[in-house]
Short mmCIF file of C-alpha atoms in Angstrom, two decimals:
data_model
loop_
_atom_site.label_atom_id
_atom_site.label_comp_id
_atom_site.label_asym_id
_atom_site.label_seq_id
_atom_site.Cartn_x
_atom_site.Cartn_y
_atom_site.Cartn_z
CA UNK A 1 3.70 -21.10 17.89
CA UNK A 2 4.53 -22.10 14.36
CA UNK A 3 8.13 -20.92 14.06
CA UNK A 4 8.74 -22.47 10.65
CA UNK A 5 5.76 -20.59 9.20
CA UNK A 6 6.88 -17.35 10.83
CA UNK A 7 10.42 -17.52 9.46
CA UNK A 8 9.09 -18.18 5.96
CA UNK A 9 6.68 -15.25 6.29
CA UNK A 10 9.48 -12.95 7.47
CA UNK A 11 11.58 -13.98 4.45
CA UNK A 12 8.67 -12.99 2.18
CA UNK A 13 8.15 -9.69 4.03
CA UNK A 14 11.82 -8.80 3.54
CA UNK A 15 11.85 -9.84 -0.11
CA UNK A 16 8.86 -7.72 -1.12
CA UNK A 17 10.59 -4.57 0.12
CA UNK A 18 12.12 -4.59 -3.39
CA UNK A 19 8.74 -3.55 -4.82
CA UNK A 20 9.49 -0.05 -3.47
CA UNK A 21 12.37 0.29 -5.94
CA UNK A 22 10.38 -0.61 -9.07
CA UNK A 23 9.69 2.63 -10.92
CA UNK A 24 6.57 2.98 -13.04
CA UNK A 25 6.39 5.22 -16.06
CA UNK A 26 3.53 7.20 -14.56
CA UNK A 27 4.20 10.22 -12.36
CA UNK A 28 2.57 11.14 -9.05
CA UNK A 29 -0.33 13.60 -9.22
CA UNK A 30 0.71 17.11 -10.22
CA UNK A 31 4.40 16.22 -10.24
CA UNK A 32 7.30 14.89 -12.25
CA UNK A 33 8.35 12.23 -9.74
CA UNK A 34 7.82 8.65 -10.92
CA UNK A 35 5.55 6.46 -8.87
CA UNK A 36 6.87 3.14 -7.59
CA UNK A 37 4.97 -0.13 -7.45
CA UNK A 38 4.46 -0.09 -3.67
CA UNK A 39 2.94 3.39 -3.70
CA UNK A 40 0.81 2.43 -6.69
CA UNK A 41 -0.45 -0.74 -5.00
CA UNK A 42 -1.29 1.14 -1.79
CA UNK A 43 -3.27 3.69 -3.78
CA UNK A 44 -5.21 1.00 -5.68
CA UNK A 45 -6.12 -0.74 -2.41
CA UNK A 46 -7.66 2.43 -1.01
CA UNK A 47 -9.35 3.20 -4.33
CA UNK A 48 -10.92 -0.26 -4.29
CA UNK A 49 -12.16 0.29 -0.73
CA UNK A 50 -13.75 3.68 -1.37
CA UNK A 51 -15.06 2.93 -4.89
CA UNK A 52 -16.47 -0.56 -4.20
CA UNK A 53 -20.08 0.65 -4.47
CA UNK A 54 -19.50 1.36 -8.17
CA UNK A 55 -18.65 -2.23 -9.07
CA UNK A 56 -21.31 -3.58 -11.42
CA UNK A 57 -21.51 -6.70 -9.28
CA UNK A 58 -21.01 -6.91 -5.51
CA UNK A 59 -17.41 -7.97 -4.87
CA UNK A 60 -15.47 -9.68 -2.11
CA UNK A 61 -13.55 -6.52 -1.27
CA UNK A 62 -10.86 -8.30 0.78
CA UNK A 63 -10.02 -10.39 -2.26
CA UNK A 64 -9.86 -7.29 -4.48
CA UNK A 65 -7.59 -5.60 -1.94
CA UNK A 66 -5.29 -8.63 -1.82
CA UNK A 67 -5.17 -8.65 -5.63
CA UNK A 68 -4.11 -5.05 -5.97
CA UNK A 69 -1.64 -5.26 -3.07
CA UNK A 70 0.19 -8.20 -4.67
CA UNK A 71 -0.42 -7.67 -8.40
CA UNK A 72 2.99 -6.13 -9.12
CA UNK A 73 5.15 -8.25 -6.82
CA UNK A 74 6.21 -10.43 -9.78
CA UNK A 75 7.95 -7.35 -11.18
CA UNK A 76 10.73 -7.85 -8.61
CA UNK A 77 12.03 -10.48 -11.04
CA UNK A 78 10.21 -9.66 -14.27
CA UNK A 79 10.43 -5.83 -14.23
CA UNK A 80 7.76 -3.26 -15.01
CA UNK A 81 6.32 -3.34 -18.51
CA UNK A 82 4.84 -0.11 -19.84
CA UNK A 83 1.24 -0.61 -20.87
CA UNK A 84 1.76 1.21 -24.18
CA UNK A 85 4.88 -0.80 -25.04
CA UNK A 86 3.97 -2.61 -28.25
CA UNK A 87 7.05 -4.84 -28.15
CA UNK A 88 6.28 -6.79 -25.01
CA UNK A 89 3.02 -8.28 -23.81
CA UNK A 90 2.61 -7.71 -20.09
CA UNK A 91 0.18 -10.46 -19.27
CA UNK A 92 1.04 -13.89 -17.96
CA UNK A 93 4.44 -14.30 -19.47
CA UNK A 94 6.45 -17.32 -18.42
CA UNK A 95 8.85 -14.93 -16.69
CA UNK A 96 6.06 -13.59 -14.48
CA UNK A 97 4.88 -17.08 -13.58
CA UNK A 98 8.38 -18.07 -12.57
CA UNK A 99 8.59 -14.92 -10.48
CA UNK A 100 5.24 -15.65 -8.78
CA UNK A 101 6.37 -19.17 -7.94
CA UNK A 102 9.70 -17.99 -6.54
CA UNK A 103 8.46 -15.01 -4.52
CA UNK A 104 5.12 -16.26 -3.18
CA UNK A 105 6.90 -19.61 -2.78
CA UNK A 106 8.88 -18.09 0.09
CA UNK A 107 5.67 -18.31 2.15
CA UNK A 108 4.30 -21.45 3.84
CA UNK A 109 2.79 -23.65 1.13
CA UNK A 110 -0.88 -22.93 1.84
CA UNK A 111 -0.35 -19.16 1.74
CA UNK A 112 1.87 -19.41 -1.33
CA UNK A 113 -0.82 -21.39 -3.14
CA UNK A 114 -3.51 -18.88 -2.12
CA UNK A 115 -1.57 -15.82 -3.27
CA UNK A 116 -0.42 -17.43 -6.53
CA UNK A 117 -4.07 -18.32 -7.23
CA UNK A 118 -5.17 -14.74 -6.48
CA UNK A 119 -2.42 -13.36 -8.74
CA UNK A 120 -3.42 -15.77 -11.53
CA UNK A 121 -7.07 -14.77 -11.08
CA UNK A 122 -6.14 -11.09 -11.39
CA UNK A 123 -4.07 -11.73 -14.50
CA UNK A 124 -6.85 -13.77 -16.14
CA UNK A 125 -9.29 -10.91 -15.45
CA UNK A 126 -12.38 -13.07 -15.65
CA UNK A 127 -13.95 -12.99 -12.18
CA UNK A 128 -15.85 -9.95 -10.88
CA UNK A 129 -13.08 -9.29 -8.34
CA UNK A 130 -10.37 -9.40 -11.02
CA UNK A 131 -12.43 -7.12 -13.28
CA UNK A 132 -12.88 -4.56 -10.53
CA UNK A 133 -9.20 -4.78 -9.50
CA UNK A 134 -8.15 -4.23 -13.12
CA UNK A 135 -10.50 -1.24 -13.32
CA UNK A 136 -8.57 0.31 -10.40
CA UNK A 137 -5.26 -0.43 -12.12
CA UNK A 138 -6.41 1.40 -15.26
CA UNK A 139 -8.16 4.27 -13.51
CA UNK A 140 -5.27 5.45 -11.31
CA UNK A 141 -2.84 6.37 -14.15
CA UNK A 142 -5.73 7.99 -16.05
CA UNK A 143 -6.30 10.28 -13.05
CA UNK A 144 -2.55 10.90 -12.86
CA UNK A 145 -2.11 11.71 -16.56
CA UNK A 146 -5.07 14.08 -16.61
CA UNK A 147 -3.68 15.85 -13.53
CA UNK A 148 -0.22 16.01 -15.14
CA UNK A 149 -1.19 17.83 -18.33
CA UNK A 150 -1.02 14.63 -20.37
CA UNK A 151 1.81 12.96 -18.46
CA UNK A 152 2.99 9.72 -20.06
CA UNK A 153 0.60 10.19 -23.02
CA UNK A 154 2.59 13.21 -24.13
CA UNK A 155 5.94 11.84 -23.01
CA UNK A 156 5.53 8.65 -25.03
CA UNK A 157 3.37 10.06 -27.84
CA UNK A 158 0.35 7.86 -27.08
CA UNK A 159 -2.84 8.40 -29.09
CA UNK A 160 -6.50 8.70 -28.04
CA UNK A 161 -7.28 5.42 -29.79
CA UNK A 162 -4.68 3.50 -27.83
CA UNK A 163 -5.68 5.09 -24.52
CA UNK A 164 -9.37 4.42 -25.20
CA UNK A 165 -8.65 0.79 -26.01
CA UNK A 166 -6.53 0.18 -22.90
CA UNK A 167 -8.86 2.05 -20.57
CA UNK A 168 -12.00 0.30 -21.79
CA UNK A 169 -11.00 -2.55 -19.46
CA UNK A 170 -12.59 -0.33 -16.78
CA UNK A 171 -15.98 -1.02 -18.39
CA UNK A 172 -15.68 -4.72 -17.52
CA UNK A 173 -15.70 -3.89 -13.80
CA UNK A 174 -17.84 -0.78 -13.54
CA UNK A 175 -20.07 1.04 -15.98
CA UNK A 176 -20.16 4.04 -13.62
CA UNK A 177 -16.38 4.36 -13.49
CA UNK A 178 -16.18 3.79 -17.23
CA UNK A 179 -18.62 6.66 -17.89
CA UNK A 180 -16.44 8.88 -15.73
CA UNK A 181 -13.21 7.64 -17.35
CA UNK A 182 -14.60 8.06 -20.88
CA UNK A 183 -15.49 11.64 -20.00
CA UNK A 184 -11.94 12.30 -18.80
CA UNK A 185 -10.45 10.83 -21.97
CA UNK A 186 -12.68 12.88 -24.25
CA UNK A 187 -12.01 16.00 -22.22
CA UNK A 188 -8.27 15.36 -22.56
CA UNK A 189 -8.56 15.41 -26.35
CA UNK A 190 -10.53 18.66 -26.21
CA UNK A 191 -7.89 20.17 -23.95
CA UNK A 192 -5.14 19.09 -26.36
CA UNK A 193 -3.32 16.93 -23.81
CA UNK A 194 -4.13 13.71 -25.70
CA UNK A 195 -3.64 13.56 -29.48
CA UNK A 196 -6.74 12.69 -31.46
CA UNK A 197 -5.51 9.72 -33.48
CA UNK B 1 -25.05 6.02 -10.75
CA UNK B 2 -24.25 8.15 -7.75
CA UNK B 3 -22.24 10.97 -9.33
CA UNK B 4 -22.02 13.10 -6.20
CA UNK B 5 -20.50 10.19 -4.27
CA UNK B 6 -18.07 9.47 -7.09
CA UNK B 7 -16.78 13.03 -7.33
CA UNK B 8 -16.23 13.15 -3.57
CA UNK B 9 -14.39 9.83 -3.72
CA UNK B 10 -12.18 11.06 -6.57
CA UNK B 11 -11.32 14.18 -4.55
CA UNK B 12 -10.22 11.92 -1.68
CA UNK B 13 -8.22 9.67 -4.01
CA UNK B 14 -6.34 12.67 -5.39
CA UNK B 15 -5.73 14.17 -1.94
CA UNK B 16 -4.17 11.03 -0.46
CA UNK B 17 -1.50 10.99 -3.18
CA UNK B 18 0.30 13.37 -0.80
CA UNK B 19 0.99 10.44 1.55
CA UNK B 20 3.67 9.37 -0.96
CA UNK B 21 5.70 12.48 -0.13
CA UNK B 22 5.74 12.01 3.66
CA UNK B 23 9.18 10.70 4.58
CA UNK B 24 9.62 8.48 7.60
CA UNK B 25 12.82 8.36 9.62
CA UNK B 26 13.23 4.65 8.93
CA UNK B 27 15.10 3.43 5.87
CA UNK B 28 14.15 0.68 3.43
CA UNK B 29 15.67 -2.75 4.08
CA UNK B 30 19.43 -2.87 3.48
CA UNK B 31 19.53 0.69 2.20
CA UNK B 32 19.91 4.32 3.11
CA UNK B 33 16.79 5.52 1.30
CA UNK B 34 14.00 6.77 3.59
CA UNK B 35 10.68 5.01 3.42
CA UNK B 36 7.56 7.07 2.75
CA UNK B 37 4.17 6.61 4.38
CA UNK B 38 2.50 5.04 1.33
CA UNK B 39 5.22 2.39 0.96
CA UNK B 40 5.11 1.75 4.70
CA UNK B 41 1.30 1.36 4.70
CA UNK B 42 1.43 -1.03 1.74
CA UNK B 43 4.00 -3.15 3.53
CA UNK B 44 1.97 -3.26 6.76
CA UNK B 45 -1.13 -4.36 4.84
CA UNK B 46 0.69 -7.33 3.34
CA UNK B 47 2.34 -8.13 6.67
CA UNK B 48 -1.09 -8.20 8.31
CA UNK B 49 -2.38 -10.54 5.61
CA UNK B 50 0.47 -13.04 5.82
CA UNK B 51 0.96 -12.87 9.62
CA UNK B 52 -2.72 -12.98 10.63
CA UNK B 53 -2.43 -16.52 12.01
CA UNK B 54 -0.13 -15.20 14.75
CA UNK B 55 -2.67 -12.82 16.23
CA UNK B 56 -3.53 -13.95 19.76
CA UNK B 57 -7.20 -13.57 18.93
CA UNK B 58 -8.83 -14.16 15.52
CA UNK B 59 -9.15 -10.78 13.79
CA UNK B 60 -11.34 -9.25 11.10
CA UNK B 61 -8.46 -9.02 8.65
CA UNK B 62 -10.23 -6.58 6.29
CA UNK B 63 -10.59 -4.15 9.18
CA UNK B 64 -6.91 -4.55 10.11
CA UNK B 65 -5.93 -3.94 6.48
CA UNK B 66 -8.09 -0.81 6.32
CA UNK B 67 -6.48 0.43 9.55
CA UNK B 68 -2.93 0.08 8.33
CA UNK B 69 -3.74 1.47 4.87
CA UNK B 70 -5.20 4.66 6.35
CA UNK B 71 -3.33 5.02 9.67
CA UNK B 72 -0.86 7.63 8.40
CA UNK B 73 -3.17 9.68 6.15
CA UNK B 74 -3.59 12.30 8.88
CA UNK B 75 0.13 13.06 8.47
CA UNK B 76 -0.72 14.94 5.25
CA UNK B 77 -1.69 17.80 7.57
CA UNK B 78 -0.06 16.81 10.86
CA UNK B 79 3.33 15.54 9.62
CA UNK B 80 5.28 12.45 10.64
CA UNK B 81 6.30 12.25 14.29
CA UNK B 82 9.34 10.11 15.08
CA UNK B 83 8.46 7.44 17.62
CA UNK B 84 11.57 8.16 19.72
CA UNK B 85 10.91 11.91 19.77
CA UNK B 86 10.41 12.74 23.45
CA UNK B 87 9.16 16.26 22.75
CA UNK B 88 5.97 15.40 20.93
CA UNK B 89 3.38 12.77 21.69
CA UNK B 90 2.25 11.10 18.49
CA UNK B 91 -1.10 9.76 19.61
CA UNK B 92 -4.45 11.44 19.13
CA UNK B 93 -3.35 15.02 19.11
CA UNK B 94 -5.94 17.64 18.26
CA UNK B 95 -3.98 18.34 15.09
CA UNK B 96 -4.42 14.74 13.93
CA UNK B 97 -8.14 14.77 14.68
CA UNK B 98 -8.59 17.92 12.65
CA UNK B 99 -6.64 16.29 9.82
CA UNK B 100 -8.79 13.15 9.98
CA UNK B 101 -11.96 15.23 9.82
CA UNK B 102 -10.69 17.27 6.89
CA UNK B 103 -9.23 14.47 4.77
CA UNK B 104 -11.71 11.63 5.38
CA UNK B 105 -14.37 14.35 5.28
CA UNK B 106 -13.75 14.65 1.53
CA UNK B 107 -15.59 11.33 1.17
CA UNK B 108 -19.37 10.82 1.19
CA UNK B 109 -20.54 11.13 4.81
CA UNK B 110 -21.10 7.44 5.52
CA UNK B 111 -17.62 6.50 4.29
CA UNK B 112 -16.02 9.43 6.07
CA UNK B 113 -17.65 8.37 9.33
CA UNK B 114 -16.53 4.76 8.83
CA UNK B 115 -12.89 5.63 8.11
CA UNK B 116 -12.66 8.19 10.91
CA UNK B 117 -14.04 5.55 13.30
CA UNK B 118 -11.47 3.00 12.06
CA UNK B 119 -8.67 5.54 12.46
CA UNK B 120 -9.85 6.40 15.99
CA UNK B 121 -10.04 2.70 16.82
CA UNK B 122 -6.46 2.21 15.61
CA UNK B 123 -5.23 5.18 17.63
CA UNK B 124 -7.00 3.99 20.78
CA UNK B 125 -5.37 0.55 20.37
CA UNK B 126 -7.92 -1.27 22.46
CA UNK B 127 -9.67 -3.71 20.12
CA UNK B 128 -8.03 -6.90 18.89
CA UNK B 129 -7.83 -5.46 15.36
CA UNK B 130 -6.16 -2.26 16.58
CA UNK B 131 -3.71 -4.27 18.69
CA UNK B 132 -2.73 -6.45 15.76
CA UNK B 133 -2.46 -3.44 13.41
CA UNK B 134 -0.21 -1.68 15.92
CA UNK B 135 1.92 -4.81 16.20
CA UNK B 136 2.53 -4.56 12.43
CA UNK B 137 3.39 -0.87 12.74
CA UNK B 138 6.02 -1.66 15.38
CA UNK B 139 7.40 -4.81 13.75
CA UNK B 140 8.22 -3.36 10.32
CA UNK B 141 10.79 -0.75 11.48
CA UNK B 142 12.31 -3.36 13.85
CA UNK B 143 12.92 -5.60 10.84
CA UNK B 144 14.30 -2.61 8.92
CA UNK B 145 16.66 -1.44 11.67
CA UNK B 146 18.04 -4.93 12.25
CA UNK B 147 18.64 -5.28 8.49
CA UNK B 148 20.29 -1.85 8.42
CA UNK B 149 22.96 -2.46 11.01
CA UNK B 150 21.05 -0.50 13.65
CA UNK B 151 19.48 2.06 11.30
CA UNK B 152 17.60 4.80 13.15
CA UNK B 153 18.68 3.40 16.56
CA UNK B 154 22.26 4.31 15.79
CA UNK B 155 21.40 7.45 13.84
CA UNK B 156 19.36 8.90 16.69
CA UNK B 157 21.23 7.27 19.59
CA UNK B 158 18.26 5.26 20.85
CA UNK B 159 18.80 2.83 23.74
CA UNK B 160 17.74 -0.79 24.28
CA UNK B 161 15.41 0.28 27.08
CA UNK B 162 13.53 2.73 24.86
CA UNK B 163 13.29 0.27 21.96
CA UNK B 164 12.11 -2.51 24.28
CA UNK B 165 9.44 -0.25 25.75
CA UNK B 166 8.11 0.92 22.36
CA UNK B 167 8.22 -2.53 20.78
CA UNK B 168 6.44 -4.23 23.65
CA UNK B 169 3.21 -2.96 22.07
CA UNK B 170 3.66 -5.98 19.77
CA UNK B 171 2.90 -8.23 22.76
CA UNK B 172 -0.62 -6.80 23.00
CA UNK B 173 -1.45 -8.22 19.56
CA UNK B 174 0.64 -11.35 19.31
CA UNK B 175 2.72 -13.28 21.80
CA UNK B 176 4.33 -15.20 18.92
CA UNK B 177 5.47 -12.05 17.15
CA UNK B 178 6.59 -10.57 20.45
CA UNK B 179 8.77 -13.62 21.16
CA UNK B 180 10.36 -13.17 17.76
CA UNK B 181 10.73 -9.39 18.18
CA UNK B 182 12.23 -9.74 21.66
CA UNK B 183 14.79 -12.14 20.22
CA UNK B 184 15.72 -9.63 17.52
CA UNK B 185 16.12 -6.83 20.07
CA UNK B 186 18.33 -8.91 22.36
CA UNK B 187 20.39 -10.11 19.40
CA UNK B 188 20.85 -6.49 18.35
CA UNK B 189 22.41 -5.65 21.70
CA UNK B 190 24.72 -8.67 21.43
CA UNK B 191 25.77 -7.58 17.95
CA UNK B 192 26.47 -4.07 19.20
CA UNK B 193 23.96 -2.37 16.87
CA UNK B 194 21.74 -1.29 19.80
CA UNK B 195 23.29 0.29 22.89
CA UNK B 196 22.62 -1.53 26.16
CA UNK B 197 21.15 1.28 28.26
#
């Protein structure tokens, strides 16, 4: 029995409970209740599992699942940044790196190193697993906003051009999912729930 | 591109959003806010990943993660049953089977069959993966109740004997985690947050 490892792991398990309090801008499907990061991460993990066949390249699905389960943990310290916020760049800020080192650093060293590496890989978005994980992260709020009559697009006055640009990250992971997503975006403009600018 | 598969998968992804509305009896760590099934499932998945080394037998961790991510989906139709409710048996009711067939049945047949089989395997609790997944499901609320000054034990007047009996399921998956859990339970009696009956 490795008691030292276990106590470190328990400390991590308790700390990440805070992810459940981090509110996203996006609302749950067909509702006006904000989603939190834990719910979001759970949903992405199941999306990755059921949509894996649509990845352009075969992926290590366990790695993708780990990525999406942990990708927002840094927000415990760094906070949620809205994707359409033009003031603050979400990716790989020093603040997020510090947060990753502190929070994953609660774990035994080998696990901490593994999860920090997986988080860095997700953020960099260059491997096939990171590309597919990022596709999930972009697809979920698209499904939510289309089910919510425009959702955050209307609430924050976001244009077609901006949405199209942000969502095209999906294309990097899956041409099938991108075709579907592109259709949803175009349909949203036709329906008048996304402004054509 | 398999469009029929994709549309079925999207229907499933939308349906399971409802898991985020299912309130558990247990509260988040150090708080009085109820946890919902999606948050709970996310937490169990990460617990399984970081605690895997403590399983008595090596496990297929992807299967364990799938189990805990989906184990409460049937509650969309069947509702959450409190573990200390003596009136209703939680396991494998006809209602839950019907729910599993309906909800996983939204997916393409092969995926539906796979996830129903994984859910059945979890419920049966006989394989090493199911035993370890169930250990996670019992350990999380134990950590929550001890962090919440007794939490649901006090709220629902649950005794040491009952808690000990329910939590001993942890032993089936991991003697290390059971040693730790047993210590927490005994400590809770000493602290007076769990009644010694």
